[in-house]
mmCIF file of C-alpha atoms in Angstrom:
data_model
loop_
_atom_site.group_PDB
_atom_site.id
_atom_site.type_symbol
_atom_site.label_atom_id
_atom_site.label_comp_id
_atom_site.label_asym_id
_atom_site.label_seq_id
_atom_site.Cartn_x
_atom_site.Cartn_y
_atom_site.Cartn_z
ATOM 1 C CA UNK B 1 -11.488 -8.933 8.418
ATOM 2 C CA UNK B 2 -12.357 -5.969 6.512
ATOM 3 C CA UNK B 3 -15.939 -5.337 5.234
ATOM 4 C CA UNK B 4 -17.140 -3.282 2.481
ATOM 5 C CA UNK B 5 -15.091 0.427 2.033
ATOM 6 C CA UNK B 6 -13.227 0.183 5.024
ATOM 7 C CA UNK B 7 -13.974 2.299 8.012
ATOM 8 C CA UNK B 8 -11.023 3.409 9.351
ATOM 9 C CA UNK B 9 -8.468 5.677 7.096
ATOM 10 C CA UNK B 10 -5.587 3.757 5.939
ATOM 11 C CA UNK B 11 -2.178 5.418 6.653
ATOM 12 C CA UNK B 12 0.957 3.384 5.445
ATOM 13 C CA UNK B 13 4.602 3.282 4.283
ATOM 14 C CA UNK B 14 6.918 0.847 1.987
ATOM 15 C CA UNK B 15 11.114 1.391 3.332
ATOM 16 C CA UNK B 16 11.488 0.115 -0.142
ATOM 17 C CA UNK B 17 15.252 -1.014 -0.043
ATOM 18 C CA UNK B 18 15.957 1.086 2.916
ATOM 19 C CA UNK B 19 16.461 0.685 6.741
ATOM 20 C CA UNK B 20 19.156 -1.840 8.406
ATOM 21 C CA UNK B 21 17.140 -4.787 10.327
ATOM 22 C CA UNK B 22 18.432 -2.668 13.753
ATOM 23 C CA UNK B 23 16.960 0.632 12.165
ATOM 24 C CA UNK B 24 13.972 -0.930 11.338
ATOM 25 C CA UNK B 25 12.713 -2.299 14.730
ATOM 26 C CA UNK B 26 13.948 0.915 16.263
ATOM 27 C CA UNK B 27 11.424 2.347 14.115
ATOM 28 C CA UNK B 28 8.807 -0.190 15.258
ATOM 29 C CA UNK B 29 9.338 0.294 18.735
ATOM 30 C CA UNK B 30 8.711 3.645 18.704
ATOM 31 C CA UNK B 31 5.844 3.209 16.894
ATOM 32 C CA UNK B 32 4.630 0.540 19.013
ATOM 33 C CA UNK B 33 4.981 3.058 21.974
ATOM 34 C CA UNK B 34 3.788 5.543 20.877
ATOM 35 C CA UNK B 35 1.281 4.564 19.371
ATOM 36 C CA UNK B 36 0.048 2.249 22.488
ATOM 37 C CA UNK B 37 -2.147 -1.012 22.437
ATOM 38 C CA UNK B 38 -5.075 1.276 21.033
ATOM 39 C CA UNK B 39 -3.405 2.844 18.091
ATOM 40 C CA UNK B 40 -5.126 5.724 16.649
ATOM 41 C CA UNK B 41 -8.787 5.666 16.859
ATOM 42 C CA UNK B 42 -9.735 5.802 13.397
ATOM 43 C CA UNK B 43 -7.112 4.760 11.587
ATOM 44 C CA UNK B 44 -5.268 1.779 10.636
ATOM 45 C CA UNK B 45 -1.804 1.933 9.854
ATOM 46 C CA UNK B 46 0.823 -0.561 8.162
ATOM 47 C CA UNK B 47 4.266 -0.619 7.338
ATOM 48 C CA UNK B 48 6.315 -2.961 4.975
ATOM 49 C CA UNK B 49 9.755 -2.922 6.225
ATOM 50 C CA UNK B 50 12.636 -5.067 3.452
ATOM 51 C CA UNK B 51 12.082 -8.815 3.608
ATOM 52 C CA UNK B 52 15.417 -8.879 6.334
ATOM 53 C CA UNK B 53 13.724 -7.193 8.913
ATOM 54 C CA UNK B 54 10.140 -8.295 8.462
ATOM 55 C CA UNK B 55 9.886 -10.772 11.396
ATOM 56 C CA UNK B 56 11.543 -8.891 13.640
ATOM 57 C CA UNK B 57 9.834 -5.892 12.780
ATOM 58 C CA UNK B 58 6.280 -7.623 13.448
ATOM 59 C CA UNK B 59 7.804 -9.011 17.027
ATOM 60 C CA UNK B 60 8.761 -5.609 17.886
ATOM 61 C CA UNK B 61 5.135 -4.468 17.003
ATOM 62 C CA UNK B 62 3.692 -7.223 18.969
ATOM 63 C CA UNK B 63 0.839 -9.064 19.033
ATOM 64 C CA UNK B 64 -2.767 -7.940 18.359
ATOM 65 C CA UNK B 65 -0.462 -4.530 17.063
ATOM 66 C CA UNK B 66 -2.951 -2.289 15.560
ATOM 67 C CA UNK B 67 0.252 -1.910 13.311
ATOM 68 C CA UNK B 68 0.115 -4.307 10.470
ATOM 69 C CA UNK B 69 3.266 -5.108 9.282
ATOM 70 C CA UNK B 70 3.799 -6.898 5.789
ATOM 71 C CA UNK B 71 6.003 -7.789 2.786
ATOM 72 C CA UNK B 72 6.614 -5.368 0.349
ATOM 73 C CA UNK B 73 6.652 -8.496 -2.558
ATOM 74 C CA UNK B 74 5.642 -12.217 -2.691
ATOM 75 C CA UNK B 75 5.420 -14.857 -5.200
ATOM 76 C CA UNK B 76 2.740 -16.653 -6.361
ATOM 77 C CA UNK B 77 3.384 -20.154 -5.710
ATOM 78 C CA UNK B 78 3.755 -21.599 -1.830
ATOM 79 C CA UNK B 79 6.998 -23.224 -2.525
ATOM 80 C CA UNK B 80 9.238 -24.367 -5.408
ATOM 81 C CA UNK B 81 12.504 -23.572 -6.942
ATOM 82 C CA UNK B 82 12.352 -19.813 -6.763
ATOM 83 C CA UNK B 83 15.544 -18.565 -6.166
ATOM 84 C CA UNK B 84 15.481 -15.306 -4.401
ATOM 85 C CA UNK B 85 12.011 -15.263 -3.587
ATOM 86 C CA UNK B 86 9.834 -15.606 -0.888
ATOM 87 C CA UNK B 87 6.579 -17.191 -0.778
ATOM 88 C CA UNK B 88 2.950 -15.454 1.019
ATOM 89 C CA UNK B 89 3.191 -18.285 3.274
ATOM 90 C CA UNK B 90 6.236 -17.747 4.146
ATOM 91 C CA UNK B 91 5.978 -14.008 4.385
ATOM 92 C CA UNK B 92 2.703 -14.773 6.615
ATOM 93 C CA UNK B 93 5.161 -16.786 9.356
ATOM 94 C CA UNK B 94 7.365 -14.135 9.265
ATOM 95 C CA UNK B 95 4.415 -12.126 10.726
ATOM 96 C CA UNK B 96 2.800 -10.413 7.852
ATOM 97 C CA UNK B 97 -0.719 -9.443 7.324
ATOM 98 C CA UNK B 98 -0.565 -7.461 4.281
ATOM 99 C CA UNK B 99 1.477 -7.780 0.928
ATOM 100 C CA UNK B 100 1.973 -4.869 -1.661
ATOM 101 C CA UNK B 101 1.556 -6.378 -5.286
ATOM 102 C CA UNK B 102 2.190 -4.849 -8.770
ATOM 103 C CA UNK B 103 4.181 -2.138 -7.469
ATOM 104 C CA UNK B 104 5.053 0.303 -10.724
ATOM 105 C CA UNK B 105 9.038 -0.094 -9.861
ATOM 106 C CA UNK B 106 8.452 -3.736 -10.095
ATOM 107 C CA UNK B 107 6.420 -3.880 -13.030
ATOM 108 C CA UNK B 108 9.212 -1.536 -14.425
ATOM 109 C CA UNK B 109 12.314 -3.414 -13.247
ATOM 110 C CA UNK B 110 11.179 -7.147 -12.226
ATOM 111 C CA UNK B 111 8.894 -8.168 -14.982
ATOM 112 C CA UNK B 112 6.033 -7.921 -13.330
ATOM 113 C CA UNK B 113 2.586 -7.789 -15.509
ATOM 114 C CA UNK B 114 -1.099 -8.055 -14.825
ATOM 115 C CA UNK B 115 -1.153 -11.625 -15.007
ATOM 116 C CA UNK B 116 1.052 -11.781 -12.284
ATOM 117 C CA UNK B 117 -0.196 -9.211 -10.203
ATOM 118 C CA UNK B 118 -3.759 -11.606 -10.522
ATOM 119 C CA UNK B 119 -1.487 -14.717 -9.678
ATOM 120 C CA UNK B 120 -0.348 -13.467 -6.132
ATOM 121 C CA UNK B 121 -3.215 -11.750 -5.635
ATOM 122 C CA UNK B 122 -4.804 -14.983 -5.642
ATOM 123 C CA UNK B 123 -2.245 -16.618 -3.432
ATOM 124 C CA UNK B 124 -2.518 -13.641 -0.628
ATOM 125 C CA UNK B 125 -6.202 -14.180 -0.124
ATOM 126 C CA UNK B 126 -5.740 -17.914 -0.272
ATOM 127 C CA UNK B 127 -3.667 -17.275 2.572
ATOM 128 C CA UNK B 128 -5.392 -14.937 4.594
ATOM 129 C CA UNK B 129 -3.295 -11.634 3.769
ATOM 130 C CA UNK B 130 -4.483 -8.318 2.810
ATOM 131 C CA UNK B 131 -3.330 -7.873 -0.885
ATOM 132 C CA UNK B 132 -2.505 -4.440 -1.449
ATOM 133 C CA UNK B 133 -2.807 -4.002 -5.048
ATOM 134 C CA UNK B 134 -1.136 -1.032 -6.803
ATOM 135 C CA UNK B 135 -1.898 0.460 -9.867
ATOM 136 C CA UNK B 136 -0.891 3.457 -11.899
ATOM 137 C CA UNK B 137 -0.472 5.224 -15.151
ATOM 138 C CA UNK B 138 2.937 6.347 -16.454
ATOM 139 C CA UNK B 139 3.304 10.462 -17.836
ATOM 140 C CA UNK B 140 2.235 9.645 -21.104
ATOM 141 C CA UNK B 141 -0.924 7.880 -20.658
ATOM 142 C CA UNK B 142 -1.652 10.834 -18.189
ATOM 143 C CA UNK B 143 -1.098 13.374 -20.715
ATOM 144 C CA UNK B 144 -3.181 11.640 -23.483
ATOM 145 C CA UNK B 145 -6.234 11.377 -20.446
ATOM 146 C CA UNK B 146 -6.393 8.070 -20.429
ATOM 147 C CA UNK B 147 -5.481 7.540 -17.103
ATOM 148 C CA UNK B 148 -8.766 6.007 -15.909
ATOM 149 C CA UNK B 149 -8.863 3.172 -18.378
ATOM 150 C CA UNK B 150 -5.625 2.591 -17.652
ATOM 151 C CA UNK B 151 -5.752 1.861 -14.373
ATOM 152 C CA UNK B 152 -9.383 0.294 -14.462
ATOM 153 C CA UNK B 153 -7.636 -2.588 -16.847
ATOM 154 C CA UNK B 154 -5.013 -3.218 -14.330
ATOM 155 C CA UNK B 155 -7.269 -3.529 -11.363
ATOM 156 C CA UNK B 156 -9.549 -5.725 -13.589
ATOM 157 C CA UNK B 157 -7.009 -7.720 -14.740
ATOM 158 C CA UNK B 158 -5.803 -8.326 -11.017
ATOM 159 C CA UNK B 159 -9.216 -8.973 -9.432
ATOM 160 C CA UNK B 160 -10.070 -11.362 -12.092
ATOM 161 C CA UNK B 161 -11.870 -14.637 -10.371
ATOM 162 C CA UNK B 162 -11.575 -13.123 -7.128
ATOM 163 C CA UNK B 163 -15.332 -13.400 -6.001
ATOM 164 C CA UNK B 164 -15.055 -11.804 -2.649
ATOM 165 C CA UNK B 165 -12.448 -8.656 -2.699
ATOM 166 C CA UNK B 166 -13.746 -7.293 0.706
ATOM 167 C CA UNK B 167 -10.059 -8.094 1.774
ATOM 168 C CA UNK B 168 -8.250 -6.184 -0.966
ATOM 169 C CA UNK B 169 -7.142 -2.591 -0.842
ATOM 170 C CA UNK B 170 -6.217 -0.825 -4.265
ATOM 171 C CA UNK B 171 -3.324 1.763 -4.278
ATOM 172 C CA UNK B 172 -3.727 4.046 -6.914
ATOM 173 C CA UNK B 173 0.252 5.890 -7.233
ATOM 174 C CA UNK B 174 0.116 7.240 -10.661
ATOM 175 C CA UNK B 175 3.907 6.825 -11.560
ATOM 176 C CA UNK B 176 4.388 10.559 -12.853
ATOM 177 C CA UNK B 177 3.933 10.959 -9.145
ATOM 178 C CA UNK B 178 6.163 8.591 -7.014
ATOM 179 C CA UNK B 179 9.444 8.367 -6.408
ATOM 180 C CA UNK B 180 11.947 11.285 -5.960
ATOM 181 C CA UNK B 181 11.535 12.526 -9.367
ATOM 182 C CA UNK B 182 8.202 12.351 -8.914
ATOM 183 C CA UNK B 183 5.808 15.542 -9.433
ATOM 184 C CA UNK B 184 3.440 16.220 -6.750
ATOM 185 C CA UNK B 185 0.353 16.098 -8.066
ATOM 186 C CA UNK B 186 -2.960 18.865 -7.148
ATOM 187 C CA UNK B 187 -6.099 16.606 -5.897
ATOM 188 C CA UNK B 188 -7.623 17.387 -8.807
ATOM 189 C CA UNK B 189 -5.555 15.457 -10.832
ATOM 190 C CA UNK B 190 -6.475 11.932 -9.138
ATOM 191 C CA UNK B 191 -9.964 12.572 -8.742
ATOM 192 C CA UNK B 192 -10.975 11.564 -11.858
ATOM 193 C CA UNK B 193 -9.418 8.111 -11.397
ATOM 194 C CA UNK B 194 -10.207 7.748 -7.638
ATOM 195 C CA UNK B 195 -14.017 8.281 -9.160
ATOM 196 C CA UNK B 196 -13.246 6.029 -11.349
ATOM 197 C CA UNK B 197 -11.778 3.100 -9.138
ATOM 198 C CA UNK B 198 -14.669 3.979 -6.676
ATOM 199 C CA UNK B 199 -17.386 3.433 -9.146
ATOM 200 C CA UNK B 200 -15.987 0.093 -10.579
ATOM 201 C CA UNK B 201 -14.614 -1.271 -6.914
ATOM 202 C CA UNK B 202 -15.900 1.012 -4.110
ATOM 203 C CA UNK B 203 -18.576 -1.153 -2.605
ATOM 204 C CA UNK B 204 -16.568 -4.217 -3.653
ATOM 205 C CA UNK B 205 -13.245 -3.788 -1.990
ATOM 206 C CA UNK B 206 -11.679 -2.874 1.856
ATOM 207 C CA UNK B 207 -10.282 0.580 0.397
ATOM 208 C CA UNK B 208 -8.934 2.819 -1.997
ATOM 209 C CA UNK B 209 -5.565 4.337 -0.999
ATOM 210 C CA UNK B 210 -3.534 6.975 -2.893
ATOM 211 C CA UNK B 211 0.438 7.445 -2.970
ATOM 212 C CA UNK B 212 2.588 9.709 -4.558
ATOM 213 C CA UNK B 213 4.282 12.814 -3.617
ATOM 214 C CA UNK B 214 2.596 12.720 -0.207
ATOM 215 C CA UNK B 215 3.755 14.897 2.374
ATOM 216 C CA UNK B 216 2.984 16.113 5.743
ATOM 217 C CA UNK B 217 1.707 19.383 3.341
ATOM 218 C CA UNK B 218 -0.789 17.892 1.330
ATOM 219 C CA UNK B 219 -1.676 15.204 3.131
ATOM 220 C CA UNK B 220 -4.886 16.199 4.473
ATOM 221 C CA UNK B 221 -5.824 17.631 0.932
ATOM 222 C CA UNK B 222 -5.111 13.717 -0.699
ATOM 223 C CA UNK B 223 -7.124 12.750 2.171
ATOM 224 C CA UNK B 224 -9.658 15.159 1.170
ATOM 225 C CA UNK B 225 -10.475 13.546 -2.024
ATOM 226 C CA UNK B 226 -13.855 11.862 -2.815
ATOM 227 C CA UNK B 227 -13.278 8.191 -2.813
ATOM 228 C CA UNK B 228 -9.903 8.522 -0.775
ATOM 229 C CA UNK B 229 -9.667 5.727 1.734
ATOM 230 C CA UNK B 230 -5.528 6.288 3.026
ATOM 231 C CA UNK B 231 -2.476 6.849 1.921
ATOM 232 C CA UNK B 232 0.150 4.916 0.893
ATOM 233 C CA UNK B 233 3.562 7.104 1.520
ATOM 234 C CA UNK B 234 7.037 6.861 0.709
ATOM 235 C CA UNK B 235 9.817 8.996 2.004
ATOM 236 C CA UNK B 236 7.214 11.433 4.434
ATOM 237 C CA UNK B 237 6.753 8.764 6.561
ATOM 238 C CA UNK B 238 10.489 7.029 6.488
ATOM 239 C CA UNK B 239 11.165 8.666 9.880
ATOM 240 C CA UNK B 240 8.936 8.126 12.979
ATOM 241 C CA UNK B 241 8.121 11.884 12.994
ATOM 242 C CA UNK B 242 7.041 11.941 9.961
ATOM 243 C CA UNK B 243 4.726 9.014 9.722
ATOM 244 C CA UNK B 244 3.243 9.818 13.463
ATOM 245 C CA UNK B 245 2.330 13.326 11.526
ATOM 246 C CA UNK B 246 0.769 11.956 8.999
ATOM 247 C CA UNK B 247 -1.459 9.504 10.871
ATOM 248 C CA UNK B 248 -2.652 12.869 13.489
ATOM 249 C CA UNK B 249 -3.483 14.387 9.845
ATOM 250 C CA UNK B 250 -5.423 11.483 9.327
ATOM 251 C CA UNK B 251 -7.401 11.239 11.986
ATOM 252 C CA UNK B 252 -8.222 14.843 12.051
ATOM 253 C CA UNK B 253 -9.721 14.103 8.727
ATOM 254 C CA UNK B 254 -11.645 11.734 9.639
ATOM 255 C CA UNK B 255 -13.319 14.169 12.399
ATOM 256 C CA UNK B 256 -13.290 16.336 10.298
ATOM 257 C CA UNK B 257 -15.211 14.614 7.284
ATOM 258 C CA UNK B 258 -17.617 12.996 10.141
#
């Protein structure tokens, strides 16, 4: 259960539609080794492999993992005639403990809009998931500096009737900044809307991650950020080497800022 701005620094990937199921768990198992039964003492980190690979990727973990694995999408409802989707509960018995909502490249692509973003929000903590909630502010809206209104409306408009968020982390990937096209942004840039986020939500929600453009480079700088819980990271951490970097960098922040 998380409590409050979470203690530990969050440090985790989406393979987005990457990763065959046997790539996958060979990625597990290696984390799973070497990573140990006590993880990385001050950090927590998660990783949403595609929907094919999810239960196998969360036996390779193992029990009491201090890897969560989860689904990188879930719908609303528990069951129903959904074609093609796949429900939280169902997601949960494939050995999920976290599900990414409201993604930018599923807003973008998928139809997906604030009012469902609040729906399966709802449905994740009904269930006992982490909801990891993105949100995120296209080029324009950046360059007009509205960026921090932006993003406050979506993460209102998701956490709306949600009385107790402690179990909710918000990733804040402002889409200028994600994807391979993406520009890299300076920490500047997102400390405004971290602020932001961490005035409205801080004290109410498990964490405040940031994703885009993250690399073993400027990781510890994004980490460096006032109101900077984790990261959320895309292609960095898509090879074991990469994300095993990336959670040292972590944890030497966390020294570091203690």
């Amino acid at each position: 259960m998380l409590s409050g701005r979470a203690p530990a620094r969050w440090i985790g990937t989406s393979f987005k539609m990457t990763k065959t199921r046997a790539e996958a768990v060979a990625f597990a198992r290696t984390l799973r080794e070497a990573l140990g039964p006590d993880g990385v003492p001050g950090v927590r980190p998660f990783v949403l492999p595609p929907a094919t690979a999810l239960a196998e990727v969360a036996a390779a973990l193992g029990p009491g993992s201090p890897v969560l694995a989860g689904a990188q999408n879930a719908h609303w409802e528990d069951a129903g005639p959904w074609t093609g989707e796949i429900s939280v509960p169902q997601a949960a018995d494939a050995g999920a403990r976290i599900v990414e909502i409201g993604h930018s490249e599923r807003r973008a692509h998928f139809g997906e809009t604030d009012a469902t973003v609040r729906l399966k929000v709802a449905s994740a903590l009904r269930h006992g998931l982490i909801p990891l909630v993105c949100c995120g502010e296209e080029a324009g809206v950046h360059a007009r500096g509205d960026s921090a209104a932006h993003v406050l409306a979506q993460v209102a408009a998701a956490l709306d009737g949600v009385e107790d968020a402690t179990r909710v982390l918000i990733a804040y990937e402002p889409v200028w900044a994600i994807g391979e096209r993406g520009r890299e942004p300076h920490p500047g840039e997102i400390a405004d809307v971290v602020a932001a986020l961490r005035d409205a939500h801080g004290s109410r929600v498990g964490g405040i991650l940031y994703g885009g453009s993250v690399t073993e480079r400027n990781a510890a700088a994004l980490l460096g950020v006032d109101g900077v819980d984790g990261l959320f990271v895309g292609r960095a951490a898509w090879r074991i080497e990469g994300f095993l970097a990336l959670l040292a960098t972590a944890a030497s922040a966390r020294v570091t800022a203690s």
